[in-house]
XYZ file of C-alpha atoms in Angstrom:
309
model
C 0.000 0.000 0.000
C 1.076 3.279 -0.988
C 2.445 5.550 1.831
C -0.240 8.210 3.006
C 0.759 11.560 1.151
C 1.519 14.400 3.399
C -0.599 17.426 3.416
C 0.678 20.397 2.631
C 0.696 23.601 4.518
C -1.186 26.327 4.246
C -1.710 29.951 5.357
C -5.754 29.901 6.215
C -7.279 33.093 6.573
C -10.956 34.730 7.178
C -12.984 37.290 4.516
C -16.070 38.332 5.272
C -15.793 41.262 2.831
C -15.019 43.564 6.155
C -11.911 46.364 6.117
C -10.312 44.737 8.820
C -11.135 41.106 6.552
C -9.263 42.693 3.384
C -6.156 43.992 5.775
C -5.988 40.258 7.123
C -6.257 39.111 3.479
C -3.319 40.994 2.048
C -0.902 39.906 5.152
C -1.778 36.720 4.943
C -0.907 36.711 1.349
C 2.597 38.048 1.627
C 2.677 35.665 4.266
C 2.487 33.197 1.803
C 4.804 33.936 -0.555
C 7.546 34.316 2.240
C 6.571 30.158 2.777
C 6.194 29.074 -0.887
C 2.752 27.782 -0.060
C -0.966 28.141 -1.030
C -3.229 30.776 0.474
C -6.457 29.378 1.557
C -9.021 32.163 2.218
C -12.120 31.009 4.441
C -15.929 32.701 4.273
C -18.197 31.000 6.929
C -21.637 32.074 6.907
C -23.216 30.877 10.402
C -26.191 29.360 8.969
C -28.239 28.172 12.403
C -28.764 24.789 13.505
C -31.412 22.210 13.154
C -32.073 19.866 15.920
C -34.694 17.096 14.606
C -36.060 14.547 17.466
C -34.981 11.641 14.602
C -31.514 12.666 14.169
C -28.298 14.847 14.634
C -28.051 18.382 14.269
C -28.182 19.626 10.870
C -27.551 23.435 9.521
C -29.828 25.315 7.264
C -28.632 25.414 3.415
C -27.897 29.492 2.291
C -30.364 30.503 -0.028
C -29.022 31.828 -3.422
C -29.005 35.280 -2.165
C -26.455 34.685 0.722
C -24.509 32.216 -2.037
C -24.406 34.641 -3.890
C -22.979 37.112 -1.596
C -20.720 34.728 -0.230
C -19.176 33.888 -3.667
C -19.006 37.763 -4.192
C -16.524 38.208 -0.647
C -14.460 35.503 -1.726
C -14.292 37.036 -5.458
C -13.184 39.851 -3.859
C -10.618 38.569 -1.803
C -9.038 36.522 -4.717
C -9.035 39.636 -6.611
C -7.293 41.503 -3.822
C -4.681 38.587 -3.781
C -4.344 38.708 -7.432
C -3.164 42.283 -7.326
C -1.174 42.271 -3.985
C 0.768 38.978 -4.338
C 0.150 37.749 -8.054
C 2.194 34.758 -7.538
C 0.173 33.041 -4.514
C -2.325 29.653 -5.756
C -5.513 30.649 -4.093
C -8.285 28.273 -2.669
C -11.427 30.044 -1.537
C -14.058 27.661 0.833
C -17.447 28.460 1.480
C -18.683 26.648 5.250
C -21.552 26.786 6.677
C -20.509 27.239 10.481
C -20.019 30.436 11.964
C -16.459 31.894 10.774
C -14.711 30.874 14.188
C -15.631 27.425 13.910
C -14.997 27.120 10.204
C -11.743 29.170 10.274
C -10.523 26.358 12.852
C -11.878 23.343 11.269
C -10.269 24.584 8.144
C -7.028 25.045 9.744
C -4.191 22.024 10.742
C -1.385 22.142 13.032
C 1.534 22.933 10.313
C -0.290 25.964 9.117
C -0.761 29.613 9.805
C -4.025 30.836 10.475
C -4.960 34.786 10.248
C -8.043 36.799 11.054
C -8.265 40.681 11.134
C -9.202 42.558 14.178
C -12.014 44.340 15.032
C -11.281 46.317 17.767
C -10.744 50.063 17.869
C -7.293 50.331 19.704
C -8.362 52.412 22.361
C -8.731 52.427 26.096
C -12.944 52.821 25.426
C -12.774 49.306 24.039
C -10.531 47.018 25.257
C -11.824 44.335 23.172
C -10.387 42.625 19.819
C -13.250 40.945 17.702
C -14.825 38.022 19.219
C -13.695 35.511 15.841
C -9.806 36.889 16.791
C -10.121 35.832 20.380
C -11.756 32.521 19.717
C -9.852 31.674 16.648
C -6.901 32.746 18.714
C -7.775 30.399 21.767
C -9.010 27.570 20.237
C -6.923 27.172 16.722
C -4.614 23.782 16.271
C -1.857 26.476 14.962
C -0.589 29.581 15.242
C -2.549 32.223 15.252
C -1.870 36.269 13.509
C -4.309 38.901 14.769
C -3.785 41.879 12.033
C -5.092 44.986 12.943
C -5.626 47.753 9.997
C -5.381 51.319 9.545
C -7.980 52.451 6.391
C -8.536 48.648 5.388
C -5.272 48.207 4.922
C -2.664 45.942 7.657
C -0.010 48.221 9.236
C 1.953 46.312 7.368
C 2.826 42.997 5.707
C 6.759 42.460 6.706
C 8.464 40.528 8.728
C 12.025 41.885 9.193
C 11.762 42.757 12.856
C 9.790 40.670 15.616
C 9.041 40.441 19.118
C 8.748 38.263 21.359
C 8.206 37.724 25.498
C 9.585 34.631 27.433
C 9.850 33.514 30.771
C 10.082 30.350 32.245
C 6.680 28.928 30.563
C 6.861 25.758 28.406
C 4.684 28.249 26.188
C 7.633 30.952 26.313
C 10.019 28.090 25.031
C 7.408 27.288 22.027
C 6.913 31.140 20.952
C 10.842 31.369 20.996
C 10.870 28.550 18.641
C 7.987 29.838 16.635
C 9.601 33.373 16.312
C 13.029 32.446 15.652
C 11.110 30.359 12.611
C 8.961 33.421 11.365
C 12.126 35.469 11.399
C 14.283 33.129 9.878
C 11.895 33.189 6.589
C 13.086 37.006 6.300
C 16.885 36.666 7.664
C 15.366 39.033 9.912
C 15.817 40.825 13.866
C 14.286 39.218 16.574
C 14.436 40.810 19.957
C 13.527 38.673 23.115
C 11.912 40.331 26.191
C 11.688 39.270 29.482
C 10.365 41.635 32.686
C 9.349 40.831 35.705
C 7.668 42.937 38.625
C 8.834 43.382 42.447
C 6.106 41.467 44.079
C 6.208 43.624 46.944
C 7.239 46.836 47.999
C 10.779 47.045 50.224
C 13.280 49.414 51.157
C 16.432 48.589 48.652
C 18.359 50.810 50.968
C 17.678 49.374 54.449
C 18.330 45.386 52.801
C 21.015 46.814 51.169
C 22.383 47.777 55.192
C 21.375 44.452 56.163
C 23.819 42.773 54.019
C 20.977 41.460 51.477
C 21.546 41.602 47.921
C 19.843 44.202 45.876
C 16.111 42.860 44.638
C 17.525 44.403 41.308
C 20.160 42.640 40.930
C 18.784 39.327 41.871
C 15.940 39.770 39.095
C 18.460 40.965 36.639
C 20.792 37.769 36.833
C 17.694 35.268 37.048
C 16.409 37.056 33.701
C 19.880 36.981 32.179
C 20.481 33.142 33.192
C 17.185 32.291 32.013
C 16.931 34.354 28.460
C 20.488 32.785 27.714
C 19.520 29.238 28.492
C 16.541 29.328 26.555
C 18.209 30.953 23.154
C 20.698 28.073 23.790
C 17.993 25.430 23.688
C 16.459 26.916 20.268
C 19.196 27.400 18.252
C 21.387 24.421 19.257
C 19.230 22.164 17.306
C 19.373 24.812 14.018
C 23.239 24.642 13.637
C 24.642 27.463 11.747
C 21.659 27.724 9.040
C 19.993 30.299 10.914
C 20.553 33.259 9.903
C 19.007 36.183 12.051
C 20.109 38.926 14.428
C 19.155 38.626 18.050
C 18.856 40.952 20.589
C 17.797 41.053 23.993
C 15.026 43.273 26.326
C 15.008 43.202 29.826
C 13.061 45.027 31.836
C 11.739 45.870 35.552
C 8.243 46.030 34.065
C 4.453 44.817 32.922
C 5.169 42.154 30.843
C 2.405 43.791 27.957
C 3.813 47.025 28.804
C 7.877 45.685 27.755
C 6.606 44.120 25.261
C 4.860 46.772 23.760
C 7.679 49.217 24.224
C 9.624 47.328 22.585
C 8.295 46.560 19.396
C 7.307 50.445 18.574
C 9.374 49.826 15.638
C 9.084 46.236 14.823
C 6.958 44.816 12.431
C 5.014 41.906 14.754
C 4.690 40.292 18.412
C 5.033 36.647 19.099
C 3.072 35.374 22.196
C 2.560 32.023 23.908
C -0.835 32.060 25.234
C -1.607 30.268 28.772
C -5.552 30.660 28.187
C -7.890 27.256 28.532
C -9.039 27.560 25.082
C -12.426 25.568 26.150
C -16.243 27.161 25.819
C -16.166 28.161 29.355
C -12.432 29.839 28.584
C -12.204 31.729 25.329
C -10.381 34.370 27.120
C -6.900 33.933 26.062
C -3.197 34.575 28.915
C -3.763 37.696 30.324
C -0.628 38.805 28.187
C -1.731 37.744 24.954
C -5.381 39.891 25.385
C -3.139 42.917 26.779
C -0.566 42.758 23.831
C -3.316 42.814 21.166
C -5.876 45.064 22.843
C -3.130 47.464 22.416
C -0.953 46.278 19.632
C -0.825 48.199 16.740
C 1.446 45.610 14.653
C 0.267 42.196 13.889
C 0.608 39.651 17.021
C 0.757 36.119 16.246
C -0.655 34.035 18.933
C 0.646 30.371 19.761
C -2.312 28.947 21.333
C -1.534 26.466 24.485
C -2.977 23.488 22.881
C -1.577 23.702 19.378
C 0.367 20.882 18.610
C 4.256 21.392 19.039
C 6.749 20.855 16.812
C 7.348 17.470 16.066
């Protein structure tokens, strides 16, 4: 018997014919050209759900009018594509779930899954669109939330990331997962770590007392633990990787560090520590505080995507 044939990856991304939709649309498709594989753009049209005494649930069929209007966002979006990133092979899919759901189901662990953001970057509404915080909690991959300034992404490179560790087996994943992303570009990468004095004390008097500075302490334990982890990732990569790393850290708010320092990158990486269940669609309290605020694409490594085999 013939061996099973590998699937290929994919970048998957949502269009529902939304600005924020068509910003998410053209990074994902420069996304795929940086990987050499096929954009896959996803419309899911949340028809409801029949529940019949005599058998499983069953969703309504669209009626020609919403086919029709579904066929016209995806039209749209290939057409974007087409003019953006003329080399990318397009596949367009029509579900009938509700786009979360379909944008997941669509998506497999090896790919890269984006959705645009809905929410308004501002202190007034601290919340991204309910599809990016699903998507981004429950998806078997990574995860890029795009936000967009006049339907249009912020922008579409990748030449310098972000991204926040600590001692997390998630931190360890989104190292790996950055240091990949920037390796597609020969790219920067700067990794962050921060930590906060969890309670107040007099530096002065323990200073007296013949205790070492808090400062200090927190400054070694970051600098030990930043260098063992960049050992760990690129020990297994030899000398083919080829990107520049530098390193943040900081006496600070982890959202607030990272944040600060990628004013002038071009995207966050995140490990996310949320449940990803129906009763937890709230991601890591870092990964909603990075992109309620972010104004550069954050890709999200949800905690139960599969790792890296």
């Amino acid at each position: 018997m013939a061996a099973k044939q590998e699937r290929q990856s994919k970048v998957v991304v949502g269009a529902d014919g939304s600005e924020q939709s068509k910003a998410a649309v053209e990074w994902a498709a420069a996304e795929a050209v940086r990987r050499g594989v096929p954009l896959r753009i996803v419309h899911g049209l949340g028809m409801p759900l029949i529940v019949s005494a005599y058998g499983g649930p069953e969703r309504f069929q669209p009626t020609s009018e919403i086919s029709e209007q579904a066929d016209g966002v995806l039209v749209a979006a290939k057409e974007l594509v087409e003019k953006v990133q003329p080399s990318v092979t397009v596949e367009t899919v029509t579900a009938l779930e509700e786009a979360p759901l379909a944008l997941i189901r669509q998506s497999h662990p090896h790919d890269l899954l984006v959705v645009g953001s809905r929410g308004l970057g501002s202190v007034a509404s601290l919340f991204v669109g309910s599809v990016s915080i699903r998507v981004a909690a429950q998806a078997p991959c990574p995860v890029v939330v795009v936000p967009s300034e006049n339907g249009e992404p912020t922008t579409t490179k990748l030449g310098s990331l972000v991204v926040g560790v600590d001692d997390s087996k998630n931190a360890r994943r989104a190292l790996n997962l950055a240091v990949d992303l920037a390796s597609e570009t020969g790219g920067e990468l700067t990794v962050v770590n921060s930590w906060e004095v969890p309670f107040p004390y007099d530096p002065v008097a323990m200073t007296a007392a013949g205790y070492q500075p808090q400062d200090d302490i927190f400054e070694k334990n970051s600098e030990a633990l930043v260098t063992e982890l960049l050992d760990e990732v690129m020990e297994d990569r030899g000398e083919d990787t080829d990107i520049e790393v530098s390193i943040v850290r900081a006496q600070a708010n982890p959202v607030d560090a990272l944040l600060g320092a990628a004013v002038e990158a071009d995207a966050i990486v995140v490990g996310s520590r949320g449940r990803g269940s129906v009763r937890g669609l709230l991601l890591g309290s870092v990964s909603q505080g990075v992109l309620h605020r972010s104004r550069v694409p954050v890709v999200v490594l949800p905690k139960h995507a599969e790792e890296d085999d």
